[in-house]
Coordinates of C-alpha atoms in Angstrom, one line a residue:
Chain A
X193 CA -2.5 22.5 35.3
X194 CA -3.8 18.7 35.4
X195 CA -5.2 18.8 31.9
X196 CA -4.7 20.3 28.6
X197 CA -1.0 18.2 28.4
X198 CA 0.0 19.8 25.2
X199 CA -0.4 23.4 26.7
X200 CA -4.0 23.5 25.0
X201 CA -6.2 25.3 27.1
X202 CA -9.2 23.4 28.6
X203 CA -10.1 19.6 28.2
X204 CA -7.7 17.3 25.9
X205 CA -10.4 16.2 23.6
X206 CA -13.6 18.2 22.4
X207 CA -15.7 16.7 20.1
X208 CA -17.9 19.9 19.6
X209 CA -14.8 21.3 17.2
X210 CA -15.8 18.1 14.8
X211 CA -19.2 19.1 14.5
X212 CA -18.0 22.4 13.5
X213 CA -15.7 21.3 10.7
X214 CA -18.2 18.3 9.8
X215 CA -19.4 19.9 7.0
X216 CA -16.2 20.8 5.5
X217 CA -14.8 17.7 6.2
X218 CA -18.2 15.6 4.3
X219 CA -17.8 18.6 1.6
X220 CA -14.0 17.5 0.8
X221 CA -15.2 13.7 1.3
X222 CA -16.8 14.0 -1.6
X223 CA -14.3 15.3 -3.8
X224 CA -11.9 12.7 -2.4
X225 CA -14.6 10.1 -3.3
X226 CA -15.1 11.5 -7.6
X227 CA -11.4 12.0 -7.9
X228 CA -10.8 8.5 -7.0
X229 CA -13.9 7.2 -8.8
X230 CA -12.3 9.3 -11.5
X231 CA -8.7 7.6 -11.2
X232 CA -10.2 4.3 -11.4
X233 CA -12.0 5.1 -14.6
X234 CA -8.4 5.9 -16.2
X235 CA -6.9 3.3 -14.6
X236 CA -9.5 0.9 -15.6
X237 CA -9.3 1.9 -19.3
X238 CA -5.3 1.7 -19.5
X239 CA -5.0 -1.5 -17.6
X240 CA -7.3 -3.3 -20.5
X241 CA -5.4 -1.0 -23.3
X242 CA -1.8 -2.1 -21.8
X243 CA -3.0 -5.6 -20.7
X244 CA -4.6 -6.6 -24.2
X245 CA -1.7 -4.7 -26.0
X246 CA 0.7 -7.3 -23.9
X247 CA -1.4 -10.3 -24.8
X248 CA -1.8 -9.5 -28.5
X249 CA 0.5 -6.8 -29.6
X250 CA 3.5 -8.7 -30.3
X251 CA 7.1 -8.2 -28.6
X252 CA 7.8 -4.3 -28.8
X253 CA 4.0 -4.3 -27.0
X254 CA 5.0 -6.5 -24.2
X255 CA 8.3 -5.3 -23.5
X256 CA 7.2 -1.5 -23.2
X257 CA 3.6 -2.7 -21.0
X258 CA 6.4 -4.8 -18.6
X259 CA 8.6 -1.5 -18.1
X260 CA 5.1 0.7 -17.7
X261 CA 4.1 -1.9 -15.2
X262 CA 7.4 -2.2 -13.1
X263 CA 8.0 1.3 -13.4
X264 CA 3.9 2.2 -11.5
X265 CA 4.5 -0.4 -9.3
X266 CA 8.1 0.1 -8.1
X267 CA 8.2 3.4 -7.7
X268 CA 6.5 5.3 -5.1
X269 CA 3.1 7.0 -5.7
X270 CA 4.1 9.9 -3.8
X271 CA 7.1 10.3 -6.4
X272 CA 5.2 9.3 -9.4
X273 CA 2.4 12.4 -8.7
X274 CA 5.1 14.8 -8.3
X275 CA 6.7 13.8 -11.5
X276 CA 3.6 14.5 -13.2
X277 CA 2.3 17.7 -11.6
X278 CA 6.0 19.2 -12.3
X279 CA 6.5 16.8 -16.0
X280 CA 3.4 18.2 -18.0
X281 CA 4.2 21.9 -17.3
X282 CA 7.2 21.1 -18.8
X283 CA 6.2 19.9 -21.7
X284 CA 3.5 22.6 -21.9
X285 CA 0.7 21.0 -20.9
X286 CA -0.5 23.7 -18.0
X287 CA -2.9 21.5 -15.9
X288 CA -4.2 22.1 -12.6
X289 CA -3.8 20.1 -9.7
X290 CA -6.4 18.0 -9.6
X291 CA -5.8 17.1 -13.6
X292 CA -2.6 16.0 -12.4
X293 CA -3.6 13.9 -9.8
X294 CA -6.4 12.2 -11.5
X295 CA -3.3 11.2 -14.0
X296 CA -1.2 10.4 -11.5
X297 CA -3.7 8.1 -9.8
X298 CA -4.9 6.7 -13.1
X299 CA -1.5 6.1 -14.4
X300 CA -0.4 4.2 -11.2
X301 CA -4.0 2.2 -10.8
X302 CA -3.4 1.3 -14.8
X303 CA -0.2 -0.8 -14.0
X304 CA -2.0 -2.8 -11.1
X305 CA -5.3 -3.5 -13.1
X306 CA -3.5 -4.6 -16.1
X307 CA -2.1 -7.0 -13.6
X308 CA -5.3 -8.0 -12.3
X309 CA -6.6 -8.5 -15.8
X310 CA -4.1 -10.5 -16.8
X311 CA -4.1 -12.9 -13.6
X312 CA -8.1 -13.4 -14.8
X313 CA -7.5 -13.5 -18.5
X314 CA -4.9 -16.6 -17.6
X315 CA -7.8 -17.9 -15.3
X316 CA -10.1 -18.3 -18.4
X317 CA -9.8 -21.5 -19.8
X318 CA -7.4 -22.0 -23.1
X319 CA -10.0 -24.3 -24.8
X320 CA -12.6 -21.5 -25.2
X321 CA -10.5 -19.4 -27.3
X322 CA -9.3 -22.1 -29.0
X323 CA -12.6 -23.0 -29.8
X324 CA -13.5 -19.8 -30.6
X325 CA -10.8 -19.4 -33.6
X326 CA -11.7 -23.1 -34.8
X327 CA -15.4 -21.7 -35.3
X328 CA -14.1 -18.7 -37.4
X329 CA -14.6 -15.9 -34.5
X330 CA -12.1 -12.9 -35.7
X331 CA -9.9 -11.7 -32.8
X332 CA -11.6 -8.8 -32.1
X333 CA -14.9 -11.0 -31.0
X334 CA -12.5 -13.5 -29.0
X335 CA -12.0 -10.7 -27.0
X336 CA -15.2 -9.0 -26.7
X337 CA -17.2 -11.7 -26.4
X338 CA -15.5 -14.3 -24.9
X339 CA -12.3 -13.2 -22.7
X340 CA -13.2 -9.8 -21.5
X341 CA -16.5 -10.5 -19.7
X342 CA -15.5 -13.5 -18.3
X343 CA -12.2 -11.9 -17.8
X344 CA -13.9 -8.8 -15.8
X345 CA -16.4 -11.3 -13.4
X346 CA -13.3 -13.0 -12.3
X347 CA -11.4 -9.8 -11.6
X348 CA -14.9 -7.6 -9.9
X349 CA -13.2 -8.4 -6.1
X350 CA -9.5 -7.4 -7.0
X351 CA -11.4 -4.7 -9.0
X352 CA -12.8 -3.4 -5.7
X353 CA -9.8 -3.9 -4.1
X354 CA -8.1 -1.9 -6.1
X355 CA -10.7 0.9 -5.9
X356 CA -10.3 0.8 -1.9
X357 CA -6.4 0.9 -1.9
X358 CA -6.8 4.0 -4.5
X359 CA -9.1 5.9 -2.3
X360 CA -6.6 5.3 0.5
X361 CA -3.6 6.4 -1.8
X362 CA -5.8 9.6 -2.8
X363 CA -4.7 11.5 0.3
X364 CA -1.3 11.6 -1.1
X365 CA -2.9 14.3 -3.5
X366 CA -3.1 16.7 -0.2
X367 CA 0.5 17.3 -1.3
X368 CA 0.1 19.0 -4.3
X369 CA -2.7 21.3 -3.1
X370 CA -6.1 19.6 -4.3
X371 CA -8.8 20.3 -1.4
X372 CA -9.7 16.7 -0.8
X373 CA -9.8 14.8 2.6
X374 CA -6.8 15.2 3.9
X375 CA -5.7 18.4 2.8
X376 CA -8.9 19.9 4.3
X377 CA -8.2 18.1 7.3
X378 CA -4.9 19.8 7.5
X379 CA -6.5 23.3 6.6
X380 CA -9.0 23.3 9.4
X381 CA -6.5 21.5 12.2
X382 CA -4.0 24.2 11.4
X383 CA -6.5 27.1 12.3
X384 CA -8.2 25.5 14.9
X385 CA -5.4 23.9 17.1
X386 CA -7.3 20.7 17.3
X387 CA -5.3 18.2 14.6
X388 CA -6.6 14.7 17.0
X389 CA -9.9 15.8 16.9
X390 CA -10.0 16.9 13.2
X391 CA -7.6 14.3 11.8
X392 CA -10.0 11.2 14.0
X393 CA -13.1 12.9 12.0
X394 CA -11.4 12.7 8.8
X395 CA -10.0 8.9 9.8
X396 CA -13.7 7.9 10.7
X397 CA -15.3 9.6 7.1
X398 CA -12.4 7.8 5.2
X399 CA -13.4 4.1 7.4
X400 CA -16.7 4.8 6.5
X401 CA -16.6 4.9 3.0
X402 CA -14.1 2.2 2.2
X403 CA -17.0 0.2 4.3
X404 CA -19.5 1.1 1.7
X405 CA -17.5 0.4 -0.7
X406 CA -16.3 -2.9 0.4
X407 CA -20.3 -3.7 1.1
X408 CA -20.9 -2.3 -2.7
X409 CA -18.0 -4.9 -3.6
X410 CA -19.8 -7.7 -1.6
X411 CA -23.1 -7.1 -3.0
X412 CA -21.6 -6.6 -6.9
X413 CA -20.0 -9.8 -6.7
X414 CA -23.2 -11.9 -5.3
X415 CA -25.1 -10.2 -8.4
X416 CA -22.5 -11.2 -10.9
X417 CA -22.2 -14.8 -9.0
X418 CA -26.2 -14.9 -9.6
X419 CA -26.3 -14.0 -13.3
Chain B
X246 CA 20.8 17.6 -17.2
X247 CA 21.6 17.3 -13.4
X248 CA 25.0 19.8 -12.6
X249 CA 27.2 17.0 -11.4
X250 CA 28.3 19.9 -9.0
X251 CA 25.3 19.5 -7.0
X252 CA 25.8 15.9 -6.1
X253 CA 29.3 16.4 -5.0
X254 CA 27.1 19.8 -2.8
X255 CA 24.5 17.7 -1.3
X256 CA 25.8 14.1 -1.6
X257 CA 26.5 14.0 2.2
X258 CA 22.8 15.4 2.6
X259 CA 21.3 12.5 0.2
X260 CA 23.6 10.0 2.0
X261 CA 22.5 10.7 5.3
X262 CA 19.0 10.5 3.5
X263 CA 19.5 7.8 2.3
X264 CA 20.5 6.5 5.8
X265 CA 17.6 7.9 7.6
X266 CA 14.6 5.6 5.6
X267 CA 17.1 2.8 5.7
X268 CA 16.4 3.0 9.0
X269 CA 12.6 4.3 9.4
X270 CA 12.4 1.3 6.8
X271 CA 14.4 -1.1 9.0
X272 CA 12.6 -0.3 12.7
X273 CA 9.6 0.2 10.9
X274 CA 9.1 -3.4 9.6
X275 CA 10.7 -4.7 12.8
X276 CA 8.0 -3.0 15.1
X277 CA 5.1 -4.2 12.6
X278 CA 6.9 -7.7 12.6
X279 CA 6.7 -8.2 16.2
X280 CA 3.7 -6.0 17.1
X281 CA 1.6 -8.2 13.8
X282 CA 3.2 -11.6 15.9
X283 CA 2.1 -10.5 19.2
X284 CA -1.8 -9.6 17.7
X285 CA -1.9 -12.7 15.5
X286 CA -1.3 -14.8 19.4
X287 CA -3.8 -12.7 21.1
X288 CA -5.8 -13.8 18.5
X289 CA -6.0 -17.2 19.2
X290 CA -7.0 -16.7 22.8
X291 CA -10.7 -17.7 22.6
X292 CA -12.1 -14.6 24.9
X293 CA -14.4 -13.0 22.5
X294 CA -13.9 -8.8 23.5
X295 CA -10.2 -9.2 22.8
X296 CA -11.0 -10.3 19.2
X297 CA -13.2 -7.9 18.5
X298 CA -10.7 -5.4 19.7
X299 CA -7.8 -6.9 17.5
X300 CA -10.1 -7.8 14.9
X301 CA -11.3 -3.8 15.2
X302 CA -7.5 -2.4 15.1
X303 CA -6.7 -4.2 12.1
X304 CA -10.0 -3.0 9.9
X305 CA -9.3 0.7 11.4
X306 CA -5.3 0.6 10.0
X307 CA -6.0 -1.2 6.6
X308 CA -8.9 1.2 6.4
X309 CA -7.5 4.6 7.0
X310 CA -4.6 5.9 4.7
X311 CA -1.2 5.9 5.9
X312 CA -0.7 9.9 5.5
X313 CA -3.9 10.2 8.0
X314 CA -2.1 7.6 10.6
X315 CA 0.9 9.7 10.5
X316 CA -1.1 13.4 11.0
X317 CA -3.0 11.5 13.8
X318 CA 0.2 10.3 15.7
X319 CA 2.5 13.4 14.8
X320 CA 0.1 16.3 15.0
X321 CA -2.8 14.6 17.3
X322 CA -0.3 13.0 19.5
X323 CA 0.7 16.4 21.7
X324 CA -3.0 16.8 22.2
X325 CA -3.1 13.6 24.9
X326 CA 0.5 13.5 25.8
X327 CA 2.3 11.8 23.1
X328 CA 5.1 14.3 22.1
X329 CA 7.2 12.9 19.4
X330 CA 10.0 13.9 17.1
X331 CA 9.4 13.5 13.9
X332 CA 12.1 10.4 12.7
X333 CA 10.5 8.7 16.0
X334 CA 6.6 9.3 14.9
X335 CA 7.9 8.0 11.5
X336 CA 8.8 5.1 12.5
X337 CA 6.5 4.1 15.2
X338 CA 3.8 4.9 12.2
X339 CA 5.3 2.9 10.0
X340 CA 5.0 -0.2 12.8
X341 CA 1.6 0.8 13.3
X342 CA 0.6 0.4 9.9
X343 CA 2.8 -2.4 9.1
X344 CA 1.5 -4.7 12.3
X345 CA -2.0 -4.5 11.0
X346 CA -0.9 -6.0 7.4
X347 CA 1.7 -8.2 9.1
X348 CA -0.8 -9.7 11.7
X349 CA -3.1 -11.1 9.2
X350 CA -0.2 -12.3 6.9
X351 CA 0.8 -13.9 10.1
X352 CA -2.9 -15.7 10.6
X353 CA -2.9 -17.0 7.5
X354 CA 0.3 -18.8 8.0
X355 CA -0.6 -20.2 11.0
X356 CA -3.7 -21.4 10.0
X357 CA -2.2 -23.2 7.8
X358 CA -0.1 -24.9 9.6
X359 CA -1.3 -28.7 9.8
X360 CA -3.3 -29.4 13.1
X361 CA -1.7 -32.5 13.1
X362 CA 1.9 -31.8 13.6
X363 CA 0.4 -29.6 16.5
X364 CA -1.4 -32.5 17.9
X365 CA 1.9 -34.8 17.6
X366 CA 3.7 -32.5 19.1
X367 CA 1.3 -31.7 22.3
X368 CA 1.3 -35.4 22.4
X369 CA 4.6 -36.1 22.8
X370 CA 4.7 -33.8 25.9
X371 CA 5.5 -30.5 24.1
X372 CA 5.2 -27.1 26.2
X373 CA 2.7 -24.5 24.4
X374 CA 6.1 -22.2 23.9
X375 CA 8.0 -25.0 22.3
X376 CA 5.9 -25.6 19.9
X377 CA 5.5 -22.6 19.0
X378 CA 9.3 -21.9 18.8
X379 CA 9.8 -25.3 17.2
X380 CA 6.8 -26.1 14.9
X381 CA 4.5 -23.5 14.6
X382 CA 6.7 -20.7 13.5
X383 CA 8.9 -22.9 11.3
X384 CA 6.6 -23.5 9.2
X385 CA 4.4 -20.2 9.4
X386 CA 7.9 -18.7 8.0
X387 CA 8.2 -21.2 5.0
X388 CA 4.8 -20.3 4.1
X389 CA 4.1 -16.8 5.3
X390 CA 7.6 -15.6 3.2
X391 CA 6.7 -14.3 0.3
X392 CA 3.6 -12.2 1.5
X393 CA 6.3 -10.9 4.3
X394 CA 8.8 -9.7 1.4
X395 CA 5.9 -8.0 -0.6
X396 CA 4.5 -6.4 2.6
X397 CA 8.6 -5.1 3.3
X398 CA 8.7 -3.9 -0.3
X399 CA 5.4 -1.8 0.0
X400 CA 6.9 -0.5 3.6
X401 CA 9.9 0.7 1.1
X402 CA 7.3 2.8 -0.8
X403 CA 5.7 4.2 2.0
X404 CA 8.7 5.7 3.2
X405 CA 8.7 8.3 0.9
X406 CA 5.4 9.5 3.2
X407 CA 7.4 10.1 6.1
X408 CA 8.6 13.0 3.8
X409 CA 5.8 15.1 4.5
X410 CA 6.0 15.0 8.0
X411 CA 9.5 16.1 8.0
X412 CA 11.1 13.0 8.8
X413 CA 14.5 14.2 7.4
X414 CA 14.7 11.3 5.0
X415 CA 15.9 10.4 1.0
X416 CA 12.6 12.2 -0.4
X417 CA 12.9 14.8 2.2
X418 CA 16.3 16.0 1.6
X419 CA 15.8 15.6 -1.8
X420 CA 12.8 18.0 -1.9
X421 CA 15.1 20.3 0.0
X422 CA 18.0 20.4 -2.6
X423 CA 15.1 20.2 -5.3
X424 CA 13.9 23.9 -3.9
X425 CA 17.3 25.5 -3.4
X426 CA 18.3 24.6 -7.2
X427 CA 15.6 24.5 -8.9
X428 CA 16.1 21.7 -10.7
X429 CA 12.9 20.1 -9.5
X430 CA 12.6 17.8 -12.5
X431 CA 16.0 16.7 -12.7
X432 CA 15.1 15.3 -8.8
X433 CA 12.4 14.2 -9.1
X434 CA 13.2 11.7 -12.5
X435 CA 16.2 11.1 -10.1
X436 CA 14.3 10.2 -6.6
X437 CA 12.0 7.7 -9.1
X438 CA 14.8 6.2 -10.5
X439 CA 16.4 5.5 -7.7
X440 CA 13.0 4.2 -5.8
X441 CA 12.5 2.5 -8.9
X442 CA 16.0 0.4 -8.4
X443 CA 15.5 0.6 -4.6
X444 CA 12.4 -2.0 -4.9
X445 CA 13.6 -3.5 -7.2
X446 CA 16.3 -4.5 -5.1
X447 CA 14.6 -5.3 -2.2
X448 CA 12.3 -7.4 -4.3
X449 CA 15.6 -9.6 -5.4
X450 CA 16.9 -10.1 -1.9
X451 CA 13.4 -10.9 -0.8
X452 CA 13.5 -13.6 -3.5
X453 CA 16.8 -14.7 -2.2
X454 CA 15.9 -15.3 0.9
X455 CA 13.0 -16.7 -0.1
X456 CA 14.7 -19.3 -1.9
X457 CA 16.9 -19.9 0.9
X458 CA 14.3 -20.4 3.7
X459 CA 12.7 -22.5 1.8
X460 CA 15.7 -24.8 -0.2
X461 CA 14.8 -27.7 2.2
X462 CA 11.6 -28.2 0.1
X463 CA 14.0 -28.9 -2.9
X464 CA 16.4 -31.2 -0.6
X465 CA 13.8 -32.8 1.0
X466 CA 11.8 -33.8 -1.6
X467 CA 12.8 -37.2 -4.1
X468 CA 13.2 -35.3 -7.0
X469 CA 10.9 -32.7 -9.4
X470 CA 7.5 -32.4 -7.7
X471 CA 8.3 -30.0 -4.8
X472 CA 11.6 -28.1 -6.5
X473 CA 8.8 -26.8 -8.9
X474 CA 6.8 -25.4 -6.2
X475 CA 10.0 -23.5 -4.5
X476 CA 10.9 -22.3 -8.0
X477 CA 7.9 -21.5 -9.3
X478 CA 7.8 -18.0 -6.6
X479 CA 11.0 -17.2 -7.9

């Protein structure tokens, strides 16, 4: 036997078992794409709720965003997905899966965006908010007017960033059962025998699309630049 | 809450664990340390295929998740020769993906540092070796120091990823006692404590050295302008 090292009959590689599972694979590439898009939705909207609560909500505010914060970023994602997927059964919330995940994704994309908004919040210069009280503005137009969109150009290629690492970190979700990427990868290597083949497919779809993304970023952030 | 009971049962288990990602974590950032120093030189040979290559390797691991890295070398790896056991795929995976972050941390510290201590140094007669050993990597370290601990404290995290796998690690033995209990939620709050303090901790030692590898920079210095600099990372 010269070939076929791993007692697999035939040739070691054969791409034709790829364009078999193609469609599968693109099918679950797409659900892996919406449940991030998804996760960074919620994640978007907490990080602004926890990052303006820290800024103006006083000291109870601060302290509990800094422990929500260190909590998403210390511990593991892995960890904090399984907490929620067995957590909100327990306290009779019956969600499936792919509920929990977009939580768990959300949650943990929350703590690093209300980091990123802070970092552009402090970029925006004192003077203009300053300013901004001295001419009578109430604190809700500060905000909406002058910090936030300033705020949110300054943060569009972390924002990206973020949207790429999350995409990454969505495979993790193959642990809990949702049919996404990975999980379908796993499915399809474990009934056909061919997990290089299948898994290189999935690596390749999964390049592909943080490319588009990171071109999507590029071309966002030349628009904004522009305006 | 947790039975006490079932500490005292599967303490040895969690210890050993424990013992097993202390070292996937250890080797693991040791491979991607050396492996990411190794790249970042190739790097600077000016033959244009070899960059591309590097340049190619490092967009394909910071562009792939690490669960799909691990499936590729543990699963895919039989099919073309590569027959490892599951602690070693663990923690050649976790070099793999580490070198990738580790060579470009690595780039930007030698970029910056100044040409003209290199120049000095090539003209006072210095082999290409000693000034790497003597200037280069000096001060790539000071620089480079902090972006090395946060890259070792996100290695930490990915750890828990081995777990699936079955890399006989903290996560995976506590999964195991988890399903033979049933107290899955007592575990799990557990495991994200303890990951929780485990980062934490990490983080603080990280700052430590930090501090340390760069105190010069407070010595050095007159007085006030640079100690603000070293303490201001802290």
């Amino acid at each position: 036997m010269d070939r076929g090292f791993a007692g697999i009959e035939g040739p070691s590689m054969k791409f034709s078992v790829i364009i078999d599972a193609l469609p599968h694979l693109l099918g679950a590439a797409v659900t892996t794409v919406w449940v991030s898009l998804l996760g960074v939705l919620l994640g978007q909207v907490i990080g602004l709720a926890v990052c303006v609560a820290r800024q103006s909500g006083g000291r109870a505010a601060d302290m509990a965003g800094g422990v929500y914060v260190s909590f998403f970023r210390g511990v593991p994602l892995l960890i904090q997905l399984l907490l929620i997927y067995y957590m909100l059964p327990l306290i009779g919330i019956d969600v499936p899966p792919l509920v929990a995940s977009i939580a768990a994704l959300g949650l943990a994309s929350g703590a690093y965006v209300s980091e990123i908004y802070r970092g552009a919040l402090n970029a925006v210069p004192h003077g203009q908010s300053e300013a901004a009280l001295a001419l009578g503005f109430p604190d809700r137009s500060i905000w909406t007017r002058i910090l936030l969109p300033q705020a949110f150009r300054i943060s569009v290629p972390a924002l990206v960033n973020e949207l790429i690492l999350l995409l990454k970190a969505s495979s993790l979700i193959s642990v809990v059962g949702v049919a996404e990427l990975t999980r379908t990868s796993q499915t399809i290597s474990a009934a056909n025998y061919r997990p290089l083949e299948i898994y290189l497919a999935a690596g390749v779809i999964y390049l592909a699309i943080n490319g588009a993304l990171a071109l999507f970023g590029t071309l966002v952030e030349r628009r904004l630049q522009q305006a | 809450m947790l039975d006490l009971s079932l500490l005292v049962q599967y303490g040895p288990a969690l210890l050993r664990g424990f013992g097993v990602t202390i070292l996937c974590w250890g080797a693991g950032c040791l491979i991607g340390m050396v492996l990411g120093f190794i790249l970042m030189l190739l790097r600077q040979i000016p033959v244009k295929p070899l960059r591309w290559v590097i340049r190619a390797y490092i967009e394909v691991i910071r562009g792939t998740p690490f669960l799909i890295q691990l499936f590729l070398l543990y699963s895919g790896g039989p099919s073309i020769g590569l027959r490892l056991e599951a602690t070693a795929a663990g923690i050649l995976g976790l070099g793999i993906y580490g070198s990738a972050y580790f060579a470009e941390i690595f780039r930007a510290g030698y970029q910056a540092v100044p040409k003209g201590q290199v120049e000095a140094a090539l003209s006072l007669g210095m082999s290409y070796g000693s000034i790497l050993r003597r200037v280069i990597v000096p001060a790539m370290l000071v620089s480079t120091i902090p972006s090395i601990v946060n890259m070792m404290a996100i290695l930490t995290k990915e750890t828990v990823v081995l777990s699936i796998i079955t890399v006989p690690e903290l996560m995976y033995e506590m999964q195991t006692m988890a399903a033979e209990t049933f107290a899955t939620f007592e575990t799990i709050v557990g495991m994200a404590l303890f990951y929780w303090l485990l980062v934490e901790v990490v983080s603080r030692l990280g700052r430590r050295l930090e501090a340390r590898v760069t105190r010069f920079l407070t010595h050095a210095s007159p007085q006030g302008s640079s100690t603000q600099t070293a303490t201001a990372r802290a």
